[in-house]
mmCIF file of C-alpha atoms in Angstrom:
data_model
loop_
_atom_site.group_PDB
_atom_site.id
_atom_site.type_symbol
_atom_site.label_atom_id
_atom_site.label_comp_id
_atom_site.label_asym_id
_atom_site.label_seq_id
_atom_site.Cartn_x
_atom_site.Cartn_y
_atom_site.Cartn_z
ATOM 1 C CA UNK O 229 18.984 -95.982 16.581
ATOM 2 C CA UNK O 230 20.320 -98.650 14.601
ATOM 3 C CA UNK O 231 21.527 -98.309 10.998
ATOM 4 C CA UNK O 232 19.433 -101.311 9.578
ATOM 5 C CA UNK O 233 16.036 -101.282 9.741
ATOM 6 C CA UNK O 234 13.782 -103.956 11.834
ATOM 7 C CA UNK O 235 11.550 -106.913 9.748
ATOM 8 C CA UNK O 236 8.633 -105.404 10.847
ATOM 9 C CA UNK O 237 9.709 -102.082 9.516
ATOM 10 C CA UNK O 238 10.415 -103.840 5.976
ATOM 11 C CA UNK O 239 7.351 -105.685 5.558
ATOM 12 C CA UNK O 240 5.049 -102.511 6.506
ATOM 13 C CA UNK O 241 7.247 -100.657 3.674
ATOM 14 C CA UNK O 242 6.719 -103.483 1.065
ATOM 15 C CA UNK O 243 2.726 -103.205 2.319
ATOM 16 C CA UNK O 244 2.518 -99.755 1.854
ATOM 17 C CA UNK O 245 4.322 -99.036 -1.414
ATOM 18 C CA UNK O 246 2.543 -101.959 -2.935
ATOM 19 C CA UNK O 247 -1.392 -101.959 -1.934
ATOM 20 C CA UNK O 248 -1.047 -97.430 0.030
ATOM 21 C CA UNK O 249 1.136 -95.643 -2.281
ATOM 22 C CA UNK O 250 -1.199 -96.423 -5.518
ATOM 23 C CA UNK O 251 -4.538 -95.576 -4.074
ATOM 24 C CA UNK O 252 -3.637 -92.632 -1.676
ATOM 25 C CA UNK O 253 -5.575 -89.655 -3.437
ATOM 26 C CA UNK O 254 -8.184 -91.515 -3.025
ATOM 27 C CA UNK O 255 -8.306 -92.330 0.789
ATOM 28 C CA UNK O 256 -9.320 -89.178 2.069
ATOM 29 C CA UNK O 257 -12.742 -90.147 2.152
ATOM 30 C CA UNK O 258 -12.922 -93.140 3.491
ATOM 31 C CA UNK O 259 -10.426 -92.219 6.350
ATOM 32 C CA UNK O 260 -12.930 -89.399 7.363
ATOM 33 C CA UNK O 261 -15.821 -92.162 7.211
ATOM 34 C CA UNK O 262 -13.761 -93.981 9.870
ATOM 35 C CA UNK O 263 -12.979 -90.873 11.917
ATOM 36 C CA UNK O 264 -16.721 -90.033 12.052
ATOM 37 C CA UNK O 265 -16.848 -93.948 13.162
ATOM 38 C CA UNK O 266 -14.286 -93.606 15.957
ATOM 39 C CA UNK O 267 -15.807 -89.766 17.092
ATOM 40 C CA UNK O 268 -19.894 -90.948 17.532
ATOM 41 C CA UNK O 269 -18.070 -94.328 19.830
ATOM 42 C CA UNK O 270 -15.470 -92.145 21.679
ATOM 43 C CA UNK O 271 -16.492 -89.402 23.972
ATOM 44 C CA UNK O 272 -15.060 -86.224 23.628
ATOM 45 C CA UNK O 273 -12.683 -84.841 26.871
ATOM 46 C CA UNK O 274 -11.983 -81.408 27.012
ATOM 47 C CA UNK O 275 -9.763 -79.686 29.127
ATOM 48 C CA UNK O 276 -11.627 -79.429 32.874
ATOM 49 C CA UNK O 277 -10.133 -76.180 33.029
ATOM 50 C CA UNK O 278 -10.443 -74.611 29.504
ATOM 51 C CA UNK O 279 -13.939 -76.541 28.704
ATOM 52 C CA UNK O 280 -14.774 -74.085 25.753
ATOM 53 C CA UNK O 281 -11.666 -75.106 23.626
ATOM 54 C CA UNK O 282 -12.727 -78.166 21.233
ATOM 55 C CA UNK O 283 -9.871 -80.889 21.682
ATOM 56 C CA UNK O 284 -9.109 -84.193 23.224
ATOM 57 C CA UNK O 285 -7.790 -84.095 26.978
ATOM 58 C CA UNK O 286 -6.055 -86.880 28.901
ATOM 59 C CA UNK O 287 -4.435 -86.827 32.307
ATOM 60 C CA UNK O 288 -0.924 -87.790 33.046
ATOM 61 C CA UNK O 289 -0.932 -91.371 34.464
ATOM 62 C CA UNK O 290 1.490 -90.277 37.221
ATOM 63 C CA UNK O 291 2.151 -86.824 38.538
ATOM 64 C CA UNK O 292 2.410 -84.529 35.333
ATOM 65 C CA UNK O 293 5.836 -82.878 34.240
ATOM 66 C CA UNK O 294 4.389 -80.538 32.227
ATOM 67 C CA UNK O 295 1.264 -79.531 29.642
ATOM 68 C CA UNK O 296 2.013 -81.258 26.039
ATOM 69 C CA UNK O 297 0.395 -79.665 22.895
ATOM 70 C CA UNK O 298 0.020 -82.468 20.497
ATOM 71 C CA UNK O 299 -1.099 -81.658 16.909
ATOM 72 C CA UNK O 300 -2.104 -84.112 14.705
ATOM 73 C CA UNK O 301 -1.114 -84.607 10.900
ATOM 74 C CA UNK O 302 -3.671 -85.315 7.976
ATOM 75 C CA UNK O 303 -2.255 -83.314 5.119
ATOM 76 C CA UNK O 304 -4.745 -80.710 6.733
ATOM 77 C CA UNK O 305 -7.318 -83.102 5.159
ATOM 78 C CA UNK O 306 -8.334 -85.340 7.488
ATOM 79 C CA UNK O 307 -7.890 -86.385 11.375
ATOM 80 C CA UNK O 308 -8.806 -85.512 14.498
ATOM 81 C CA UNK O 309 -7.915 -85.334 18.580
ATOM 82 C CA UNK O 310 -9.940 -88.474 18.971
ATOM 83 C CA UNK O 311 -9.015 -90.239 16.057
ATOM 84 C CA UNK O 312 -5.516 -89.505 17.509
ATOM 85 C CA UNK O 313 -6.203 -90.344 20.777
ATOM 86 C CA UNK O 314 -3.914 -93.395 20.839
ATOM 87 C CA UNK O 315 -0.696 -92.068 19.857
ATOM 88 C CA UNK O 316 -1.381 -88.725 22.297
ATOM 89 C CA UNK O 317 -2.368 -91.858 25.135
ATOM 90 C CA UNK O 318 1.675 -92.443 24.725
ATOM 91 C CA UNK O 319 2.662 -89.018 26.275
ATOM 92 C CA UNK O 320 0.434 -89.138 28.803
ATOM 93 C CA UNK O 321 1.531 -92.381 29.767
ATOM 94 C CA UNK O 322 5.168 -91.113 30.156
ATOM 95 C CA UNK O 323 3.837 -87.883 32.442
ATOM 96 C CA UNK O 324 2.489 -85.418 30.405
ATOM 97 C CA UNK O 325 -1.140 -83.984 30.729
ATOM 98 C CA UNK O 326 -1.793 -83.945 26.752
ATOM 99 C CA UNK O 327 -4.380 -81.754 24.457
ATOM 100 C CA UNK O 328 -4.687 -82.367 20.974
ATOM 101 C CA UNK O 329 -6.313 -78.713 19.861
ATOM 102 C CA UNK O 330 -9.420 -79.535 17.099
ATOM 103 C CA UNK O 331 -8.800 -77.699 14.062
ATOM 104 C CA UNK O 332 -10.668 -76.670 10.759
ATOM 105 C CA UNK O 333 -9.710 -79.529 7.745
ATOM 106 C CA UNK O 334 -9.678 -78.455 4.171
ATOM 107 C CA UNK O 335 -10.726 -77.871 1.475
ATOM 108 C CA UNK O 336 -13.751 -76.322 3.547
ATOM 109 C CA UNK O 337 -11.844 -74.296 5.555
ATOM 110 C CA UNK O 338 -8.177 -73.670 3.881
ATOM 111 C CA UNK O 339 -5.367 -71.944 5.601
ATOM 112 C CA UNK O 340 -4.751 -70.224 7.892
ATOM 113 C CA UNK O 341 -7.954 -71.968 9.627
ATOM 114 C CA UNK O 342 -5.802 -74.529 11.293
ATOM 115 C CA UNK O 343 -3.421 -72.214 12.782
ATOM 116 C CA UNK O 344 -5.689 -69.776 13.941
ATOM 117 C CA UNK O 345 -7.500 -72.601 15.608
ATOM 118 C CA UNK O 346 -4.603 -73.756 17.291
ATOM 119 C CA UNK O 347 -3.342 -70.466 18.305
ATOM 120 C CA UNK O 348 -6.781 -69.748 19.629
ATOM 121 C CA UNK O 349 -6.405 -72.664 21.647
ATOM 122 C CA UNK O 350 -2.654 -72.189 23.157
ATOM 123 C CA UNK O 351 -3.606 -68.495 24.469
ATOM 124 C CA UNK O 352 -6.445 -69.974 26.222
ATOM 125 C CA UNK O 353 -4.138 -72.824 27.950
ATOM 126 C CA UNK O 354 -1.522 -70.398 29.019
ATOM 127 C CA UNK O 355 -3.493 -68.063 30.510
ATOM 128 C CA UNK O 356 -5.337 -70.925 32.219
ATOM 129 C CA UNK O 357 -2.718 -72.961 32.997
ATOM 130 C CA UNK O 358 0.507 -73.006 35.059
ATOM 131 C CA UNK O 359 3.826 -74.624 34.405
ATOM 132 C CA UNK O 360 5.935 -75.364 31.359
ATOM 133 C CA UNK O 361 4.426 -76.278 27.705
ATOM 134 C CA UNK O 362 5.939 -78.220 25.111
ATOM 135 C CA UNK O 363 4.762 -79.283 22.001
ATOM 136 C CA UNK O 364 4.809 -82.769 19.506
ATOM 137 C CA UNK O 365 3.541 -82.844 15.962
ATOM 138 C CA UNK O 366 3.429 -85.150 12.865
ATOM 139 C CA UNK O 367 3.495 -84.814 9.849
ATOM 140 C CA UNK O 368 0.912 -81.786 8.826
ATOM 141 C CA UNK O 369 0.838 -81.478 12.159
ATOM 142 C CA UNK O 370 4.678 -80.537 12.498
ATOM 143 C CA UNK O 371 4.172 -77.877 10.150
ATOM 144 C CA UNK O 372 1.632 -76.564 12.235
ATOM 145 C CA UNK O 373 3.836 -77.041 15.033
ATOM 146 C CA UNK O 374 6.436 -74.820 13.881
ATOM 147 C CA UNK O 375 4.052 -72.223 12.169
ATOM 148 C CA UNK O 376 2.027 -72.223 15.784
ATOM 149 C CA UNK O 377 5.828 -71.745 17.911
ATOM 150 C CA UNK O 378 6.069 -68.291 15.252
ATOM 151 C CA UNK O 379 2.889 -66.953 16.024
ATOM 152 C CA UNK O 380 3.464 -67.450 19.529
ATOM 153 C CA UNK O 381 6.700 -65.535 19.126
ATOM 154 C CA UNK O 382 5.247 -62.864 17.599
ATOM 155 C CA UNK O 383 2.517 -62.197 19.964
ATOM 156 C CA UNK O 384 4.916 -62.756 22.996
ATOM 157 C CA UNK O 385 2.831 -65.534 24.500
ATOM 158 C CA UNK O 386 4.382 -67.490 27.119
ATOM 159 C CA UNK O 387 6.333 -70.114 24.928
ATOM 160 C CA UNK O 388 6.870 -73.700 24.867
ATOM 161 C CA UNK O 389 10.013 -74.958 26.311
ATOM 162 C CA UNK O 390 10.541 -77.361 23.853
ATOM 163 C CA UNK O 391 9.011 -79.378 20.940
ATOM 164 C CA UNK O 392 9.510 -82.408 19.427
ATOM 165 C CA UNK O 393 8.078 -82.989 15.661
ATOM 166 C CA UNK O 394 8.146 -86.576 13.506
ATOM 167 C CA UNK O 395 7.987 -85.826 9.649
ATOM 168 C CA UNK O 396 7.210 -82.165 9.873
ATOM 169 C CA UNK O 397 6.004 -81.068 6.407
ATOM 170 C CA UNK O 398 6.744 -77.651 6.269
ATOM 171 C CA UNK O 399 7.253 -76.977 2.284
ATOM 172 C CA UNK O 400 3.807 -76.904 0.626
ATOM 173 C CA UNK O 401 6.258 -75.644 -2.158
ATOM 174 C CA UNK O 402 7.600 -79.095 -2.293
ATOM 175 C CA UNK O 403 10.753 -77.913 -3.599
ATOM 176 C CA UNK O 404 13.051 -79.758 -1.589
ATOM 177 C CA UNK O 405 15.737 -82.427 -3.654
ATOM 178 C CA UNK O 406 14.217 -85.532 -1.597
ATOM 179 C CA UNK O 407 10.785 -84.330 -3.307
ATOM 180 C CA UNK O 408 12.272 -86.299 -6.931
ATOM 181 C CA UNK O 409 15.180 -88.836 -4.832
ATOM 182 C CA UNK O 410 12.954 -90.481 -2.869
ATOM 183 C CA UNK O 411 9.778 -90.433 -5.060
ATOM 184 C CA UNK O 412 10.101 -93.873 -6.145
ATOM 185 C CA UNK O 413 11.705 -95.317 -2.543
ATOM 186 C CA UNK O 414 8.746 -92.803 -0.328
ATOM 187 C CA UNK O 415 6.457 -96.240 1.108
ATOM 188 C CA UNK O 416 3.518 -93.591 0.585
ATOM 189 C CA UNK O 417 3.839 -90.232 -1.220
ATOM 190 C CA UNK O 418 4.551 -89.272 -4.869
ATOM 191 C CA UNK O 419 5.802 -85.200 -5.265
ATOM 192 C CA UNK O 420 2.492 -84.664 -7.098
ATOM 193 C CA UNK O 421 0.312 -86.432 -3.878
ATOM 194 C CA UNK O 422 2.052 -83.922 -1.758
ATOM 195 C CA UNK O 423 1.427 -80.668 -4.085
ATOM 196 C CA UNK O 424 -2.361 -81.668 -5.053
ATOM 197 C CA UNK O 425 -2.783 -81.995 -1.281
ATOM 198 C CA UNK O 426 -1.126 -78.978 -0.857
ATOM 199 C CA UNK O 427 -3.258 -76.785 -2.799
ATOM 200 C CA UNK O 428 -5.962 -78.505 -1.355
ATOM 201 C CA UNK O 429 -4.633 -76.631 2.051
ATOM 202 C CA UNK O 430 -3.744 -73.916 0.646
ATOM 203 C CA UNK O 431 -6.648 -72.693 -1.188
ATOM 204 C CA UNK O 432 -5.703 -69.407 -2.712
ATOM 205 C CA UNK O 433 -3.029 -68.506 -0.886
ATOM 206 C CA UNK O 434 0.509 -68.951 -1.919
ATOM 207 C CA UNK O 435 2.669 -72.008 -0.742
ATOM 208 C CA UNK O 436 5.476 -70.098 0.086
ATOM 209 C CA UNK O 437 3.966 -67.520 2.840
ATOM 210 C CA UNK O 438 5.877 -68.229 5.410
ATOM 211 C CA UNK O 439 2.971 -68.910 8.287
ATOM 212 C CA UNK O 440 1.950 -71.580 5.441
ATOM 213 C CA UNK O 441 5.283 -73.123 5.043
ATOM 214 C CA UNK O 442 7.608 -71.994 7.840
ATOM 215 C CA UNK O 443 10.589 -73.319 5.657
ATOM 216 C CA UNK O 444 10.474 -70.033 4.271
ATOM 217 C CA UNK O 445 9.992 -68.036 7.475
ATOM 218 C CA UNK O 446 12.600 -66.604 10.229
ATOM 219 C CA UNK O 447 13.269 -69.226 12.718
ATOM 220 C CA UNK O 448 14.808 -67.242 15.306
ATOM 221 C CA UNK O 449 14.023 -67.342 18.522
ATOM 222 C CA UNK O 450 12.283 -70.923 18.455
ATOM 223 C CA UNK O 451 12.564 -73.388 21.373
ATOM 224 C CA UNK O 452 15.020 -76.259 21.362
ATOM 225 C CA UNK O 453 13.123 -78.616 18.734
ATOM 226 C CA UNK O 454 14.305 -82.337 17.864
ATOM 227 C CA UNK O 455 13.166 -83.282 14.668
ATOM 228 C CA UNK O 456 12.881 -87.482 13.697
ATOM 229 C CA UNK O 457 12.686 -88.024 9.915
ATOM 230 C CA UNK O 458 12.684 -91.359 7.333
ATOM 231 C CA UNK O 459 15.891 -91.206 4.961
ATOM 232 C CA UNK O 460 13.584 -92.522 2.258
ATOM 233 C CA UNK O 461 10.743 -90.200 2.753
ATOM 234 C CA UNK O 462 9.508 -87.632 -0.082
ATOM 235 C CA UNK O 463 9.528 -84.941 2.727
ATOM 236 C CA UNK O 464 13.083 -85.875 3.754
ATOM 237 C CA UNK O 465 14.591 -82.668 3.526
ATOM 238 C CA UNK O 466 11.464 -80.718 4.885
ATOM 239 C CA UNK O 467 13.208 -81.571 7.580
ATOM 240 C CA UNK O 468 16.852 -81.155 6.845
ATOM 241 C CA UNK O 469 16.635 -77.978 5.792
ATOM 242 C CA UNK O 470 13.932 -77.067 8.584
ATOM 243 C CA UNK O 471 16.811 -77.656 11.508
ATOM 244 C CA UNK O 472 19.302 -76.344 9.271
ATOM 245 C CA UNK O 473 18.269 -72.936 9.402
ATOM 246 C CA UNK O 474 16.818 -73.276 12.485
ATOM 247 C CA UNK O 475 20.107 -73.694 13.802
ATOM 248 C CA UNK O 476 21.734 -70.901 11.213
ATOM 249 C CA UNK O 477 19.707 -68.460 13.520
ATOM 250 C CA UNK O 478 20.424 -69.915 17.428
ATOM 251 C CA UNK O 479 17.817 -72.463 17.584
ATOM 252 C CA UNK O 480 18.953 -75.407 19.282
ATOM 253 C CA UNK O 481 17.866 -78.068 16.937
ATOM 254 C CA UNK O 482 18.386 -81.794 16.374
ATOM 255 C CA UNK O 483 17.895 -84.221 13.459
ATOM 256 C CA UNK O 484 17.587 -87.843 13.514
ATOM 257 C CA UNK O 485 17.458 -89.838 9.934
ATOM 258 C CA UNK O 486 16.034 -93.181 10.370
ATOM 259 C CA UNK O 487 16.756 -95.753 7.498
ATOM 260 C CA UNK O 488 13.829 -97.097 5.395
ATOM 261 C CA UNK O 489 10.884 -96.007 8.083
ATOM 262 C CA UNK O 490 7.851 -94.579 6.080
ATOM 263 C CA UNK O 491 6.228 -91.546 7.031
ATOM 264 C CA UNK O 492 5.022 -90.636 10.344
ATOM 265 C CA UNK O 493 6.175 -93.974 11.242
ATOM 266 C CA UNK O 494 5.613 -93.058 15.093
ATOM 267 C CA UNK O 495 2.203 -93.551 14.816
ATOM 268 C CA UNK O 496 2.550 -97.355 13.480
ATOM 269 C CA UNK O 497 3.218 -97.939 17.704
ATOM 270 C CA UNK O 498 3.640 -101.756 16.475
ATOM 271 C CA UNK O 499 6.923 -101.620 14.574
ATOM 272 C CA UNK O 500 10.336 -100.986 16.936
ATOM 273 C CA UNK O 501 11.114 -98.120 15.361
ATOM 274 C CA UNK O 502 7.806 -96.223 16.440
ATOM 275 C CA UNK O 503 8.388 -96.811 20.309
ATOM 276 C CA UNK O 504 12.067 -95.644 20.194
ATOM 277 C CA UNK O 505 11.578 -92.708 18.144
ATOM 278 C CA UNK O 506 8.590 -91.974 20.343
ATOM 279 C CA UNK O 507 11.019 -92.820 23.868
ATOM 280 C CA UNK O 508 13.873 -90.161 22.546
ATOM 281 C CA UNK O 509 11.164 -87.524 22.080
ATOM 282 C CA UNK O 510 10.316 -88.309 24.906
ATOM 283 C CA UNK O 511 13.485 -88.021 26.343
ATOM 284 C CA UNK O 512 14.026 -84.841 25.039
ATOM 285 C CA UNK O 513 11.328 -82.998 25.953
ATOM 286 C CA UNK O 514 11.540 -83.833 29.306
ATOM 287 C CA UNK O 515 15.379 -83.123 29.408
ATOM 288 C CA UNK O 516 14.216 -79.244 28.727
ATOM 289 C CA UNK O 517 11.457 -79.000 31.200
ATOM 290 C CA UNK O 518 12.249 -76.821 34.077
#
């Protein structure tokens, strides 16, 4: 990783904080318009195996190392496994078979819709399929990611050997100290973006339960996780603090701070940044793969 970051990297910032940042309350409709776009002109693949579990399945291109879980972000507002097919496309490229779960979006369906979707859907995998599991999420999704890897600890499912999570957002408190540093330098999010959308998630429920906002939960006994996060980024220490007490209880977990990269920037596959972040979780996951 190198300590400056790349032009393309600077210009997408200057893009983002000047024409995104002001207007993002107000993109969650339109993004669902084009999701509903991309899902009527892309069919739907589900698992061959597990064909009543809604999701988005695509083959390893070469003989597959093992079964990646990817979950998508979208503040828990918007997205989808098609709409995310491109970025999950990546894994499968590098040999993974990949399923992005479908889950419930709010406000019409508030937490813990999402999670019990997802959980639905990894008890139905490993008891269907064989071999080792590992799991990638952004954003939202990395939340989930984290939230999903406690629930399967509790329930003594078959666990994933290892997960790999860009930008998890894991605080719905937003009480982390990058929340106010980095609300002016954050390309896309202000602190009160990130709490309106969390109480948009949320609905009720408080956004400190720990299932909610795993920040707050006990990490032990979680797989080896590496965790990629933007220096400037509102949610910076969502992340700091996430492998810091990961690792106060066992977990083997890594963090990587990336200079001036905005959010999620993994998904943005055209900037240099996206396709090395994306190659060390890569990497990783298949270091811990039996």
């Amino acid at each position: 990783m190198s300590s400056a970051a790349s032009a393309a990297t600077r210009r997408t910032v200057a893009f983002l904080r000047r024409f995104v940042k002001p207007h993002v309350q107000s993109l969650t409709a339109p993004v669902r318009a084009l999701q509903a776009i991309v899902e009527r002109l892309s069919p739907e693949r589900r698992a061959p195996f597990a064909p009543q579990v809604p999701g988005d399945w695509i083959d390893a291109s070469s003989e597959a190392v093992a079964t990646l879980f990817y979950l998508h972000g979208g503040a828990f507002l918007i997205g989808s496994p098609r709409l995310f097919r491109y970025a999950a496309r990546a894994f499968a490229r590098a040999g993974f078979d990949v399923f992005t779960p479908a889950y419930r979006l709010a406000p019409e369906h508030v937490f813990p819709a999402a999670l019990e979707d997802v959980l639905r859907a990894y008890k139905i995998f490993v008891e269907t399929r064989p071999g080792p599991f590992v799991i990638v999420g952004d954003s939202a999704g990395g939340g989930l990611a984290v939230s999903l890897m406690l629930r399967i600890r509790d329930e003594g499912l078959r666990p994933p050997v290892a997960a790999a999570l860009s930008s998890p957002w894991v605080d719905l408190a937003a009480t982390g100290a990058s929340m106010r540093e980095n609300e002016a330098r954050d390309p896309l999010f202000t602190r009160k973006d990130i709490l309106l959308g969390a109480r948009a998630a949320l609905g009720r429920q408080s956004a400190r339960q720990p299932l909610a906002s795993p920040i707050y939960a006990d990490l032990s006994g979680l797989p080896p996780m590496l965790v990629h996060v933007g220096a400037d980024e509102a949610l910076r220490d969502d992340s700091t603090r996430l492998v810091a007490r990961a690792r106060q209880t066992g977990v083997d977990a890594w963090l990587e701070m990336w200079p001036c990269v905005p959010h999620a920037w993994q998904l943005m596959s055209f900037l240099p940044e996206a396709q090395e972040s994306r190659a060390k979780a890569i990497k990783f996951l298949k270091a811990h793969v039996a």
